[in-house]
Amino acid sequence: MHTFLTRGNALLTFTLSVLAGLTFFCFLSTALNAYSATATIDTVKVLVKNVPDYSAQKEKQDLGYLMFDLQANLDPLFNWNAKQLFVFLTAEYESLDNKLNQVVLWDKIIQRGENANLDMKNMNTNYYFWDDGNGLRGNSNVTLTLSWNVIPNAGMLSIVRGSGSHSFSFPNEYTNVRAQ
Amino acid sequence: MLGSMLEEFQRMNKRQFFYQVLSFGMIVSSALMIWKGLMVVTGSESPIVVVLSGSMEPAFHRGDLLFLTNPTDEPIRVGEIVVFKIEGRDIPIVHRVLKVHEKENGTSKFLTKGDNNRVDDRGLYAPGQLWLTPRDVVGRAKGFLPYVGMVTIMMNEYPKLKYAVLACLGLYVLIHRE
């Protein structure tokens, strides 16, 4: 351990080994966490329209419109290894064209340190609720669920679906495009 | 220092030299075996990828490492982070699934969007392509390591650095006694 190079080499190897070990223990410490929580969801004002989707095909497709209430306390999910929670609200339903449809209506990024106790009323969706076809009118079983993707400092990325969902139906009549 | 290195070089005989070359070959083939083994175990053609853009911030930054799996029998669902390639382009893109429409016979199509982007990825797909299919997917992100991939990005952006590192490594392995 006399030359500059051997000392530098030993120092670098030791630093890298310690960092790797710490990262591995960080991953292990939260590897078995369930990250579960409940969510209360409700819909306010549900409409369906039939208009051409100019960002996709030019035929008329069903466009759902809704506003929702959401309560969920996600504060207990954060720990030293949870860097961020990507929370998203999914609408899941079956239609004549497709056996399974999943559409994300709203999402939010919550980082560690921010308030994660969600309590929102009469929220607008972030994204348009386009169906692939005309399967929304009169659809009697559309389920809204809240899920979150846990992004760790190092480790497994897990997607957890919150317990507590809300089912609703779309009206049987299209709403005229001009009326709101 | 250079003088002592040259002395060592002259002292080595042929057998030692071939032994060094063999050790070097063992290291390279072990690395290759581990990489191919990972490809088989995960089912993905690229089991470890480096995040190249900032379109998934603040979750993933440029230089982070992602571990992918690609279980073809598990269907793709919203919220999953998929790594996909557009036909005709080589660069893999890491984004999140926004919409899924799946038919009775199992065929599905989906739409993706980067967390940090304002709009979905339709503008990124090939002209005329509106949806992605499971065929375009290289894998789904299951594990995450921060910063480790910066080395790969630096080596790609400064090729001279890559050649310098490889040359030093090769020289070191060939000359070093152990």
mmCIF file with all atom_site columns, N, CA and C in Angstrom, chain A residues 5 9 23 53 55-57 83-84 86 88 90 93 97-104 107 109 111 127 130-132 149 151-157 159, chain B residues 1 57-61 64 66 76-81 96-104 109 113 115 122 130-131 141-146 172:
data_model
loop_
_atom_site.group_PDB
_atom_site.id
_atom_site.type_symbol
_atom_site.label_atom_id
_atom_site.label_alt_id
_atom_site.label_comp_id
_atom_site.label_asym_id
_atom_site.label_entity_id
_atom_site.label_seq_id
_atom_site.pdbx_PDB_ins_code
_atom_site.Cartn_x
_atom_site.Cartn_y
_atom_site.Cartn_z
_atom_site.occupancy
_atom_site.B_iso_or_equiv
_atom_site.pdbx_formal_charge
_atom_site.auth_seq_id
_atom_site.auth_comp_id
_atom_site.auth_asym_id
_atom_site.auth_atom_id
_atom_site.pdbx_PDB_model_num
ATOM 1   N N  . LEU A 1 5   ? -1.177  4.854   -6.876  1.00 0.00 ? 5   LEU A N  1
ATOM 2   C CA . LEU A 1 5   ? -2.150  4.099   -7.657  1.00 0.00 ? 5   LEU A CA 1
ATOM 3   C C  . LEU A 1 5   ? -2.804  2.991   -6.845  1.00 0.00 ? 5   LEU A C  1
ATOM 4   N N  . ASN A 1 9   ? -6.663  2.783   -5.970  1.00 0.00 ? 9   ASN A N  1
ATOM 5   C CA . ASN A 1 9   ? -7.406  1.604   -6.393  1.00 0.00 ? 9   ASN A CA 1
ATOM 6   C C  . ASN A 1 9   ? -8.160  0.990   -5.212  1.00 0.00 ? 9   ASN A C  1
ATOM 7   N N  . THR A 1 23  ? -26.904 -0.281  -1.273  1.00 0.00 ? 23  THR A N  1
ATOM 8   C CA . THR A 1 23  ? -28.029 -0.302  -2.206  1.00 0.00 ? 23  THR A CA 1
ATOM 9   C C  . THR A 1 23  ? -28.789 -1.610  -2.089  1.00 0.00 ? 23  THR A C  1
ATOM 10  N N  . ASP A 1 53  ? -63.053 11.129  -33.197 1.00 0.00 ? 53  ASP A N  1
ATOM 11  C CA . ASP A 1 53  ? -61.819 11.361  -32.434 1.00 0.00 ? 53  ASP A CA 1
ATOM 12  C C  . ASP A 1 53  ? -60.731 11.736  -33.420 1.00 0.00 ? 53  ASP A C  1
ATOM 13  N N  . SER A 1 55  ? -57.766 12.616  -33.047 1.00 0.00 ? 55  SER A N  1
ATOM 14  C CA . SER A 1 55  ? -56.387 12.185  -32.786 1.00 0.00 ? 55  SER A CA 1
ATOM 15  C C  . SER A 1 55  ? -56.198 10.728  -33.182 1.00 0.00 ? 55  SER A C  1
ATOM 16  N N  . ALA A 1 56  ? -57.298 10.052  -33.524 1.00 0.00 ? 56  ALA A N  1
ATOM 17  C CA . ALA A 1 56  ? -57.207 8.631   -33.904 1.00 0.00 ? 56  ALA A CA 1
ATOM 18  C C  . ALA A 1 56  ? -57.949 8.441   -35.226 1.00 0.00 ? 56  ALA A C  1
ATOM 19  N N  . GLN A 1 57  ? -58.778 7.405   -35.319 1.00 0.00 ? 57  GLN A N  1
ATOM 20  C CA . GLN A 1 57  ? -59.521 7.206   -36.570 1.00 0.00 ? 57  GLN A CA 1
ATOM 21  C C  . GLN A 1 57  ? -60.530 8.329   -36.752 1.00 0.00 ? 57  GLN A C  1
ATOM 22  N N  . LYS A 1 83  ? -39.449 6.496   -3.249  1.00 0.00 ? 83  LYS A N  1
ATOM 23  C CA . LYS A 1 83  ? -39.089 7.835   -3.722  1.00 0.00 ? 83  LYS A CA 1
ATOM 24  C C  . LYS A 1 83  ? -40.309 8.586   -4.199  1.00 0.00 ? 83  LYS A C  1
ATOM 25  N N  . GLN A 1 84  ? -41.247 7.846   -4.812  1.00 0.00 ? 84  GLN A N  1
ATOM 26  C CA . GLN A 1 84  ? -42.358 8.515   -5.476  1.00 0.00 ? 84  GLN A CA 1
ATOM 27  C C  . GLN A 1 84  ? -43.498 7.524   -5.642  1.00 0.00 ? 84  GLN A C  1
ATOM 28  N N  . PHE A 1 86  ? -46.735 6.972   -8.164  1.00 0.00 ? 86  PHE A N  1
ATOM 29  C CA . PHE A 1 86  ? -47.476 7.427   -9.338  1.00 0.00 ? 86  PHE A CA 1
ATOM 30  C C  . PHE A 1 86  ? -48.886 6.889   -9.191  1.00 0.00 ? 86  PHE A C  1
ATOM 31  N N  . PHE A 1 88  ? -52.855 6.563   -10.164 1.00 0.00 ? 88  PHE A N  1
ATOM 32  C CA . PHE A 1 88  ? -53.688 6.736   -11.345 1.00 0.00 ? 88  PHE A CA 1
ATOM 33  C C  . PHE A 1 88  ? -55.052 6.089   -11.141 1.00 0.00 ? 88  PHE A C  1
ATOM 34  N N  . THR A 1 90  ? -58.193 4.275   -12.906 1.00 0.00 ? 90  THR A N  1
ATOM 35  C CA . THR A 1 90  ? -58.477 3.492   -14.108 1.00 0.00 ? 90  THR A CA 1
ATOM 36  C C  . THR A 1 90  ? -59.955 3.202   -14.216 1.00 0.00 ? 90  THR A C  1
ATOM 37  N N  . TYR A 1 93  ? -63.872 -1.711  -18.196 1.00 0.00 ? 93  TYR A N  1
ATOM 38  C CA . TYR A 1 93  ? -65.212 -2.137  -18.617 1.00 0.00 ? 93  TYR A CA 1
ATOM 39  C C  . TYR A 1 93  ? -65.090 -3.100  -19.773 1.00 0.00 ? 93  TYR A C  1
ATOM 40  N N  . ASP A 1 97  ? -67.028 -4.744  -28.752 1.00 0.00 ? 97  ASP A N  1
ATOM 41  C CA . ASP A 1 97  ? -65.851 -4.914  -29.599 1.00 0.00 ? 97  ASP A CA 1
ATOM 42  C C  . ASP A 1 97  ? -64.695 -5.563  -28.853 1.00 0.00 ? 97  ASP A C  1
ATOM 43  N N  . ASN A 1 98  ? -64.536 -5.219  -27.596 1.00 0.00 ? 98  ASN A N  1
ATOM 44  C CA . ASN A 1 98  ? -63.373 -5.667  -26.833 1.00 0.00 ? 98  ASN A CA 1
ATOM 45  C C  . ASN A 1 98  ? -63.790 -6.277  -25.518 1.00 0.00 ? 98  ASN A C  1
ATOM 46  N N  . LYS A 1 99  ? -63.148 -7.413  -25.184 1.00 0.00 ? 99  LYS A N  1
ATOM 47  C CA . LYS A 1 99  ? -63.492 -8.091  -23.942 1.00 0.00 ? 99  LYS A CA 1
ATOM 48  C C  . LYS A 1 99  ? -63.048 -7.281  -22.727 1.00 0.00 ? 99  LYS A C  1
ATOM 49  N N  . LEU A 1 100 ? -61.893 -6.621  -22.853 1.00 0.00 ? 100 LEU A N  1
ATOM 50  C CA . LEU A 1 100 ? -61.385 -5.864  -21.714 1.00 0.00 ? 100 LEU A CA 1
ATOM 51  C C  . LEU A 1 100 ? -60.891 -4.510  -22.197 1.00 0.00 ? 100 LEU A C  1
ATOM 52  N N  . ASN A 1 101 ? -61.342 -3.470  -21.542 1.00 0.00 ? 101 ASN A N  1
ATOM 53  C CA . ASN A 1 101 ? -60.869 -2.125  -21.845 1.00 0.00 ? 101 ASN A CA 1
ATOM 54  C C  . ASN A 1 101 ? -60.405 -1.495  -20.554 1.00 0.00 ? 101 ASN A C  1
ATOM 55  N N  . GLN A 1 102 ? -59.235 -0.867  -20.598 1.00 0.00 ? 102 GLN A N  1
ATOM 56  C CA . GLN A 1 102 ? -58.758 -0.140  -19.430 1.00 0.00 ? 102 GLN A CA 1
ATOM 57  C C  . GLN A 1 102 ? -58.328 1.237   -19.902 1.00 0.00 ? 102 GLN A C  1
ATOM 58  N N  . VAL A 1 103 ? -58.867 2.274   -19.281 1.00 0.00 ? 103 VAL A N  1
ATOM 59  C CA . VAL A 1 103 ? -58.526 3.646   -19.662 1.00 0.00 ? 103 VAL A CA 1
ATOM 60  C C  . VAL A 1 103 ? -58.116 4.400   -18.408 1.00 0.00 ? 103 VAL A C  1
ATOM 61  N N  . VAL A 1 104 ? -56.946 5.023   -18.455 1.00 0.00 ? 104 VAL A N  1
ATOM 62  C CA . VAL A 1 104 ? -56.525 5.849   -17.324 1.00 0.00 ? 104 VAL A CA 1
ATOM 63  C C  . VAL A 1 104 ? -57.162 7.220   -17.492 1.00 0.00 ? 104 VAL A C  1
ATOM 64  N N  . ASP A 1 107 ? -54.157 10.998  -13.378 1.00 0.00 ? 107 ASP A N  1
ATOM 65  C CA . ASP A 1 107 ? -52.987 10.513  -12.657 1.00 0.00 ? 107 ASP A CA 1
ATOM 66  C C  . ASP A 1 107 ? -52.325 11.660  -11.911 1.00 0.00 ? 107 ASP A C  1
ATOM 67  N N  . ILE A 1 109 ? -48.529 12.561  -9.613  1.00 0.00 ? 109 ILE A N  1
ATOM 68  C CA . ILE A 1 109 ? -47.227 12.140  -9.089  1.00 0.00 ? 109 ILE A CA 1
ATOM 69  C C  . ILE A 1 109 ? -47.080 12.720  -7.693  1.00 0.00 ? 109 ILE A C  1
ATOM 70  N N  . GLN A 1 111 ? -44.413 12.875  -4.595  1.00 0.00 ? 111 GLN A N  1
ATOM 71  C CA . GLN A 1 111 ? -43.057 12.530  -4.188  1.00 0.00 ? 111 GLN A CA 1
ATOM 72  C C  . GLN A 1 111 ? -42.975 12.473  -2.680  1.00 0.00 ? 111 GLN A C  1
ATOM 73  N N  . TYR A 1 127 ? -57.517 13.026  -18.772 1.00 0.00 ? 127 TYR A N  1
ATOM 74  C CA . TYR A 1 127 ? -57.471 12.519  -20.148 1.00 0.00 ? 127 TYR A CA 1
ATOM 75  C C  . TYR A 1 127 ? -58.876 12.262  -20.651 1.00 0.00 ? 127 TYR A C  1
ATOM 76  N N  . TRP A 1 130 ? -61.980 8.144   -24.272 1.00 0.00 ? 130 TRP A N  1
ATOM 77  C CA . TRP A 1 130 ? -62.380 7.624   -25.574 1.00 0.00 ? 130 TRP A CA 1
ATOM 78  C C  . TRP A 1 130 ? -62.526 6.116   -25.502 1.00 0.00 ? 130 TRP A C  1
ATOM 79  N N  . ASP A 1 131 ? -63.602 5.582   -26.100 1.00 0.00 ? 131 ASP A N  1
ATOM 80  C CA . ASP A 1 131 ? -63.691 4.144   -26.235 1.00 0.00 ? 131 ASP A CA 1
ATOM 81  C C  . ASP A 1 131 ? -63.185 3.774   -27.618 1.00 0.00 ? 131 ASP A C  1
ATOM 82  N N  . ASP A 1 132 ? -62.740 2.538   -27.781 1.00 0.00 ? 132 ASP A N  1
ATOM 83  C CA . ASP A 1 132 ? -62.349 2.047   -29.093 1.00 0.00 ? 132 ASP A CA 1
ATOM 84  C C  . ASP A 1 132 ? -63.592 1.490   -29.763 1.00 0.00 ? 132 ASP A C  1
ATOM 85  N N  . ASN A 1 149 ? -48.147 3.119   -8.522  1.00 0.00 ? 149 ASN A N  1
ATOM 86  C CA . ASN A 1 149 ? -46.882 2.495   -8.878  1.00 0.00 ? 149 ASN A CA 1
ATOM 87  C C  . ASN A 1 149 ? -45.846 3.043   -7.918  1.00 0.00 ? 149 ASN A C  1
ATOM 88  N N  . ILE A 1 151 ? -42.242 3.793   -6.862  1.00 0.00 ? 151 ILE A N  1
ATOM 89  C CA . ILE A 1 151 ? -40.902 3.926   -7.431  1.00 0.00 ? 151 ILE A CA 1
ATOM 90  C C  . ILE A 1 151 ? -39.918 3.999   -6.268  1.00 0.00 ? 151 ILE A C  1
ATOM 91  N N  . PRO A 1 152 ? -39.033 2.986   -6.122  1.00 0.00 ? 152 PRO A N  1
ATOM 92  C CA . PRO A 1 152 ? -38.121 2.996   -4.983  1.00 0.00 ? 152 PRO A CA 1
ATOM 93  C C  . PRO A 1 152 ? -36.853 3.780   -5.296  1.00 0.00 ? 152 PRO A C  1
ATOM 94  N N  . ASN A 1 153 ? -36.031 4.018   -4.258  1.00 0.00 ? 153 ASN A N  1
ATOM 95  C CA . ASN A 1 153 ? -34.690 4.545   -4.496  1.00 0.00 ? 153 ASN A CA 1
ATOM 96  C C  . ASN A 1 153 ? -33.873 3.490   -5.217  1.00 0.00 ? 153 ASN A C  1
ATOM 97  N N  . ALA A 1 154 ? -34.027 2.219   -4.810  1.00 0.00 ? 154 ALA A N  1
ATOM 98  C CA . ALA A 1 154 ? -33.405 1.093   -5.503  1.00 0.00 ? 154 ALA A CA 1
ATOM 99  C C  . ALA A 1 154 ? -34.221 -0.140  -5.183  1.00 0.00 ? 154 ALA A C  1
ATOM 100 N N  . GLY A 1 155 ? -34.610 -0.897  -6.192  1.00 0.00 ? 155 GLY A N  1
ATOM 101 C CA . GLY A 1 155 ? -35.349 -2.118  -5.905  1.00 0.00 ? 155 GLY A CA 1
ATOM 102 C C  . GLY A 1 155 ? -36.450 -2.386  -6.897  1.00 0.00 ? 155 GLY A C  1
ATOM 103 N N  . MET A 1 156 ? -37.453 -3.112  -6.451  1.00 0.00 ? 156 MET A N  1
ATOM 104 C CA . MET A 1 156 ? -38.523 -3.541  -7.342  1.00 0.00 ? 156 MET A CA 1
ATOM 105 C C  . MET A 1 156 ? -39.559 -2.440  -7.527  1.00 0.00 ? 156 MET A C  1
ATOM 106 N N  . LEU A 1 157 ? -40.022 -2.315  -8.779  1.00 0.00 ? 157 LEU A N  1
ATOM 107 C CA . LEU A 1 157 ? -41.127 -1.399  -9.057  1.00 0.00 ? 157 LEU A CA 1
ATOM 108 C C  . LEU A 1 157 ? -42.413 -2.205  -8.933  1.00 0.00 ? 157 LEU A C  1
ATOM 109 N N  . ILE A 1 159 ? -46.762 -2.392  -8.747  1.00 0.00 ? 159 ILE A N  1
ATOM 110 C CA . ILE A 1 159 ? -48.034 -1.702  -9.002  1.00 0.00 ? 159 ILE A CA 1
ATOM 111 C C  . ILE A 1 159 ? -49.069 -2.329  -8.086  1.00 0.00 ? 159 ILE A C  1
ATOM 112 N N  . MET B 2 1   ? 7.895   4.066   -13.510 1.00 0.00 ? 1   MET B N  1
ATOM 113 C CA . MET B 2 1   ? 6.806   3.071   -13.503 1.00 0.00 ? 1   MET B CA 1
ATOM 114 C C  . MET B 2 1   ? 6.764   2.336   -14.834 1.00 0.00 ? 1   MET B C  1
ATOM 115 N N  . GLU B 2 57  ? -39.337 11.584  -15.911 1.00 0.00 ? 57  GLU B N  1
ATOM 116 C CA . GLU B 2 57  ? -38.996 12.235  -14.652 1.00 0.00 ? 57  GLU B CA 1
ATOM 117 C C  . GLU B 2 57  ? -40.260 12.576  -13.901 1.00 0.00 ? 57  GLU B C  1
ATOM 118 N N  . PRO B 2 58  ? -40.279 12.697  -12.597 1.00 0.00 ? 58  PRO B N  1
ATOM 119 C CA . PRO B 2 58  ? -39.145 12.481  -11.699 1.00 0.00 ? 58  PRO B CA 1
ATOM 120 C C  . PRO B 2 58  ? -38.919 11.041  -11.263 1.00 0.00 ? 58  PRO B C  1
ATOM 121 N N  . ALA B 2 59  ? -39.562 10.086  -11.902 1.00 0.00 ? 59  ALA B N  1
ATOM 122 C CA . ALA B 2 59  ? -39.336 8.698   -11.503 1.00 0.00 ? 59  ALA B CA 1
ATOM 123 C C  . ALA B 2 59  ? -37.966 8.217   -11.984 1.00 0.00 ? 59  ALA B C  1
ATOM 124 N N  . PHE B 2 60  ? -37.714 8.378   -13.295 1.00 0.00 ? 60  PHE B N  1
ATOM 125 C CA . PHE B 2 60  ? -36.455 7.908   -13.856 1.00 0.00 ? 60  PHE B CA 1
ATOM 126 C C  . PHE B 2 60  ? -35.728 9.080   -14.474 1.00 0.00 ? 60  PHE B C  1
ATOM 127 N N  . HIS B 2 61  ? -34.454 9.189   -14.181 1.00 0.00 ? 61  HIS B N  1
ATOM 128 C CA . HIS B 2 61  ? -33.648 10.227  -14.806 1.00 0.00 ? 61  HIS B CA 1
ATOM 129 C C  . HIS B 2 61  ? -32.693 9.589   -15.785 1.00 0.00 ? 61  HIS B C  1
ATOM 130 N N  . ASP B 2 64  ? -30.315 6.183   -15.308 1.00 0.00 ? 64  ASP B N  1
ATOM 131 C CA . ASP B 2 64  ? -30.774 5.152   -14.382 1.00 0.00 ? 64  ASP B CA 1
ATOM 132 C C  . ASP B 2 64  ? -30.845 3.816   -15.102 1.00 0.00 ? 64  ASP B C  1
ATOM 133 N N  . LEU B 2 66  ? -32.644 0.045   -15.608 1.00 0.00 ? 66  LEU B N  1
ATOM 134 C CA . LEU B 2 66  ? -33.909 -0.651  -15.427 1.00 0.00 ? 66  LEU B CA 1
ATOM 135 C C  . LEU B 2 66  ? -33.732 -2.126  -15.729 1.00 0.00 ? 66  LEU B C  1
ATOM 136 N N  . ILE B 2 76  ? -50.615 -7.214  -20.900 1.00 0.00 ? 76  ILE B N  1
ATOM 137 C CA . ILE B 2 76  ? -50.170 -5.872  -20.545 1.00 0.00 ? 76  ILE B CA 1
ATOM 138 C C  . ILE B 2 76  ? -51.345 -5.096  -19.978 1.00 0.00 ? 76  ILE B C  1
ATOM 139 N N  . ARG B 2 77  ? -51.156 -4.434  -18.862 1.00 0.00 ? 77  ARG B N  1
ATOM 140 C CA . ARG B 2 77  ? -52.230 -3.700  -18.213 1.00 0.00 ? 77  ARG B CA 1
ATOM 141 C C  . ARG B 2 77  ? -51.806 -2.251  -18.003 1.00 0.00 ? 77  ARG B C  1
ATOM 142 N N  . VAL B 2 78  ? -52.790 -1.373  -17.772 1.00 0.00 ? 78  VAL B N  1
ATOM 143 C CA . VAL B 2 78  ? -52.451 0.050   -17.627 1.00 0.00 ? 78  VAL B CA 1
ATOM 144 C C  . VAL B 2 78  ? -51.591 0.264   -16.384 1.00 0.00 ? 78  VAL B C  1
ATOM 145 N N  . GLY B 2 79  ? -50.781 1.282   -16.437 1.00 0.00 ? 79  GLY B N  1
ATOM 146 C CA . GLY B 2 79  ? -49.929 1.626   -15.305 1.00 0.00 ? 79  GLY B CA 1
ATOM 147 C C  . GLY B 2 79  ? -48.575 0.968   -15.381 1.00 0.00 ? 79  GLY B C  1
ATOM 148 N N  . GLU B 2 80  ? -48.445 -0.080  -16.200 1.00 0.00 ? 80  GLU B N  1
ATOM 149 C CA . GLU B 2 80  ? -47.154 -0.746  -16.281 1.00 0.00 ? 80  GLU B CA 1
ATOM 150 C C  . GLU B 2 80  ? -46.200 0.098   -17.107 1.00 0.00 ? 80  GLU B C  1
ATOM 151 N N  . ILE B 2 81  ? -44.920 0.028   -16.713 1.00 0.00 ? 81  ILE B N  1
ATOM 152 C CA . ILE B 2 81  ? -43.902 0.779   -17.450 1.00 0.00 ? 81  ILE B CA 1
ATOM 153 C C  . ILE B 2 81  ? -43.325 -0.172  -18.487 1.00 0.00 ? 81  ILE B C  1
ATOM 154 N N  . ARG B 2 96  ? -45.167 4.731   -19.938 1.00 0.00 ? 96  ARG B N  1
ATOM 155 C CA . ARG B 2 96  ? -46.180 4.031   -19.159 1.00 0.00 ? 96  ARG B CA 1
ATOM 156 C C  . ARG B 2 96  ? -47.428 3.800   -20.002 1.00 0.00 ? 96  ARG B C  1
ATOM 157 N N  . VAL B 2 97  ? -48.114 2.659   -19.782 1.00 0.00 ? 97  VAL B N  1
ATOM 158 C CA . VAL B 2 97  ? -49.300 2.331   -20.564 1.00 0.00 ? 97  VAL B CA 1
ATOM 159 C C  . VAL B 2 97  ? -50.483 3.144   -20.064 1.00 0.00 ? 97  VAL B C  1
ATOM 160 N N  . LEU B 2 98  ? -51.188 3.786   -20.996 1.00 0.00 ? 98  LEU B N  1
ATOM 161 C CA . LEU B 2 98  ? -52.301 4.666   -20.639 1.00 0.00 ? 98  LEU B CA 1
ATOM 162 C C  . LEU B 2 98  ? -53.649 4.025   -20.929 1.00 0.00 ? 98  LEU B C  1
ATOM 163 N N  . LYS B 2 99  ? -53.751 3.266   -22.028 1.00 0.00 ? 99  LYS B N  1
ATOM 164 C CA . LYS B 2 99  ? -55.021 2.644   -22.412 1.00 0.00 ? 99  LYS B CA 1
ATOM 165 C C  . LYS B 2 99  ? -54.741 1.252   -22.947 1.00 0.00 ? 99  LYS B C  1
ATOM 166 N N  . VAL B 2 100 ? -55.640 0.323   -22.637 1.00 0.00 ? 100 VAL B N  1
ATOM 167 C CA . VAL B 2 100 ? -55.538 -1.040  -23.153 1.00 0.00 ? 100 VAL B CA 1
ATOM 168 C C  . VAL B 2 100 ? -56.894 -1.447  -23.711 1.00 0.00 ? 100 VAL B C  1
ATOM 169 N N  . HIS B 2 101 ? -56.905 -1.999  -24.926 1.00 0.00 ? 101 HIS B N  1
ATOM 170 C CA . HIS B 2 101 ? -58.145 -2.584  -25.456 1.00 0.00 ? 101 HIS B CA 1
ATOM 171 C C  . HIS B 2 101 ? -57.817 -3.992  -25.896 1.00 0.00 ? 101 HIS B C  1
ATOM 172 N N  . GLU B 2 102 ? -58.435 -4.977  -25.239 1.00 0.00 ? 102 GLU B N  1
ATOM 173 C CA . GLU B 2 102 ? -58.089 -6.367  -25.511 1.00 0.00 ? 102 GLU B CA 1
ATOM 174 C C  . GLU B 2 102 ? -59.313 -7.121  -26.000 1.00 0.00 ? 102 GLU B C  1
ATOM 175 N N  . LYS B 2 103 ? -59.132 -7.914  -27.060 1.00 0.00 ? 103 LYS B N  1
ATOM 176 C CA . LYS B 2 103 ? -60.261 -8.657  -27.599 1.00 0.00 ? 103 LYS B CA 1
ATOM 177 C C  . LYS B 2 103 ? -60.368 -10.034 -26.953 1.00 0.00 ? 103 LYS B C  1
ATOM 178 N N  . GLU B 2 104 ? -61.471 -10.715 -27.256 1.00 0.00 ? 104 GLU B N  1
ATOM 179 C CA . GLU B 2 104 ? -61.717 -12.036 -26.682 1.00 0.00 ? 104 GLU B CA 1
ATOM 180 C C  . GLU B 2 104 ? -60.610 -13.006 -27.041 1.00 0.00 ? 104 GLU B C  1
ATOM 181 N N  . LYS B 2 109 ? -54.266 -4.030  -28.015 1.00 0.00 ? 109 LYS B N  1
ATOM 182 C CA . LYS B 2 109 ? -53.537 -2.852  -28.473 1.00 0.00 ? 109 LYS B CA 1
ATOM 183 C C  . LYS B 2 109 ? -53.545 -1.842  -27.340 1.00 0.00 ? 109 LYS B C  1
ATOM 184 N N  . LYS B 2 113 ? -47.660 6.741   -22.729 1.00 0.00 ? 113 LYS B N  1
ATOM 185 C CA . LYS B 2 113 ? -47.374 8.171   -22.513 1.00 0.00 ? 113 LYS B CA 1
ATOM 186 C C  . LYS B 2 113 ? -46.263 8.284   -21.484 1.00 0.00 ? 113 LYS B C  1
ATOM 187 N N  . ASP B 2 115 ? -44.468 10.003  -18.365 1.00 0.00 ? 115 ASP B N  1
ATOM 188 C CA . ASP B 2 115 ? -44.987 10.741  -17.220 1.00 0.00 ? 115 ASP B CA 1
ATOM 189 C C  . ASP B 2 115 ? -44.738 12.231  -17.350 1.00 0.00 ? 115 ASP B C  1
ATOM 190 N N  . ARG B 2 122 ? -48.753 9.080   -29.441 1.00 0.00 ? 122 ARG B N  1
ATOM 191 C CA . ARG B 2 122 ? -49.149 8.884   -30.844 1.00 0.00 ? 122 ARG B CA 1
ATOM 192 C C  . ARG B 2 122 ? -48.208 9.614   -31.788 1.00 0.00 ? 122 ARG B C  1
ATOM 193 N N  . LEU B 2 130 ? -51.482 3.939   -34.731 1.00 0.00 ? 130 LEU B N  1
ATOM 194 C CA . LEU B 2 130 ? -52.202 4.583   -33.647 1.00 0.00 ? 130 LEU B CA 1
ATOM 195 C C  . LEU B 2 130 ? -52.015 3.859   -32.319 1.00 0.00 ? 130 LEU B C  1
ATOM 196 N N  . TRP B 2 131 ? -51.645 2.582   -32.376 1.00 0.00 ? 131 TRP B N  1
ATOM 197 C CA . TRP B 2 131 ? -51.550 1.774   -31.166 1.00 0.00 ? 131 TRP B CA 1
ATOM 198 C C  . TRP B 2 131 ? -50.273 0.944   -31.188 1.00 0.00 ? 131 TRP B C  1
ATOM 199 N N  . ALA B 2 141 ? -40.628 -2.925  -17.067 1.00 0.00 ? 141 ALA B N  1
ATOM 200 C CA . ALA B 2 141 ? -39.664 -2.564  -16.036 1.00 0.00 ? 141 ALA B CA 1
ATOM 201 C C  . ALA B 2 141 ? -40.109 -3.131  -14.702 1.00 0.00 ? 141 ALA B C  1
ATOM 202 N N  . LYS B 2 142 ? -39.225 -3.949  -14.098 1.00 0.00 ? 142 LYS B N  1
ATOM 203 C CA . LYS B 2 142 ? -39.592 -4.544  -12.823 1.00 0.00 ? 142 LYS B CA 1
ATOM 204 C C  . LYS B 2 142 ? -38.645 -4.095  -11.705 1.00 0.00 ? 142 LYS B C  1
ATOM 205 N N  . GLY B 2 143 ? -37.408 -3.764  -12.057 1.00 0.00 ? 143 GLY B N  1
ATOM 206 C CA . GLY B 2 143 ? -36.440 -3.351  -11.035 1.00 0.00 ? 143 GLY B CA 1
ATOM 207 C C  . GLY B 2 143 ? -35.756 -2.063  -11.463 1.00 0.00 ? 143 GLY B C  1
ATOM 208 N N  . PHE B 2 144 ? -35.188 -1.363  -10.487 1.00 0.00 ? 144 PHE B N  1
ATOM 209 C CA . PHE B 2 144 ? -34.654 -0.028  -10.756 1.00 0.00 ? 144 PHE B CA 1
ATOM 210 C C  . PHE B 2 144 ? -33.394 0.214   -9.933  1.00 0.00 ? 144 PHE B C  1
ATOM 211 N N  . LEU B 2 145 ? -32.362 0.748   -10.571 1.00 0.00 ? 145 LEU B N  1
ATOM 212 C CA . LEU B 2 145 ? -31.144 1.139   -9.876  1.00 0.00 ? 145 LEU B CA 1
ATOM 213 C C  . LEU B 2 145 ? -30.772 2.541   -10.345 1.00 0.00 ? 145 LEU B C  1
ATOM 214 N N  . PRO B 2 146 ? -30.564 3.477   -9.444  1.00 0.00 ? 146 PRO B N  1
ATOM 215 C CA . PRO B 2 146 ? -30.277 4.845   -9.900  1.00 0.00 ? 146 PRO B CA 1
ATOM 216 C C  . PRO B 2 146 ? -28.826 5.022   -10.331 1.00 0.00 ? 146 PRO B C  1
ATOM 217 N N  . TYR B 2 172 ? -3.917  -4.000  -18.854 1.00 0.00 ? 172 TYR B N  1
ATOM 218 C CA . TYR B 2 172 ? -3.781  -4.379  -17.449 1.00 0.00 ? 172 TYR B CA 1
ATOM 219 C C  . TYR B 2 172 ? -3.906  -5.887  -17.277 1.00 0.00 ? 172 TYR B C  1
#
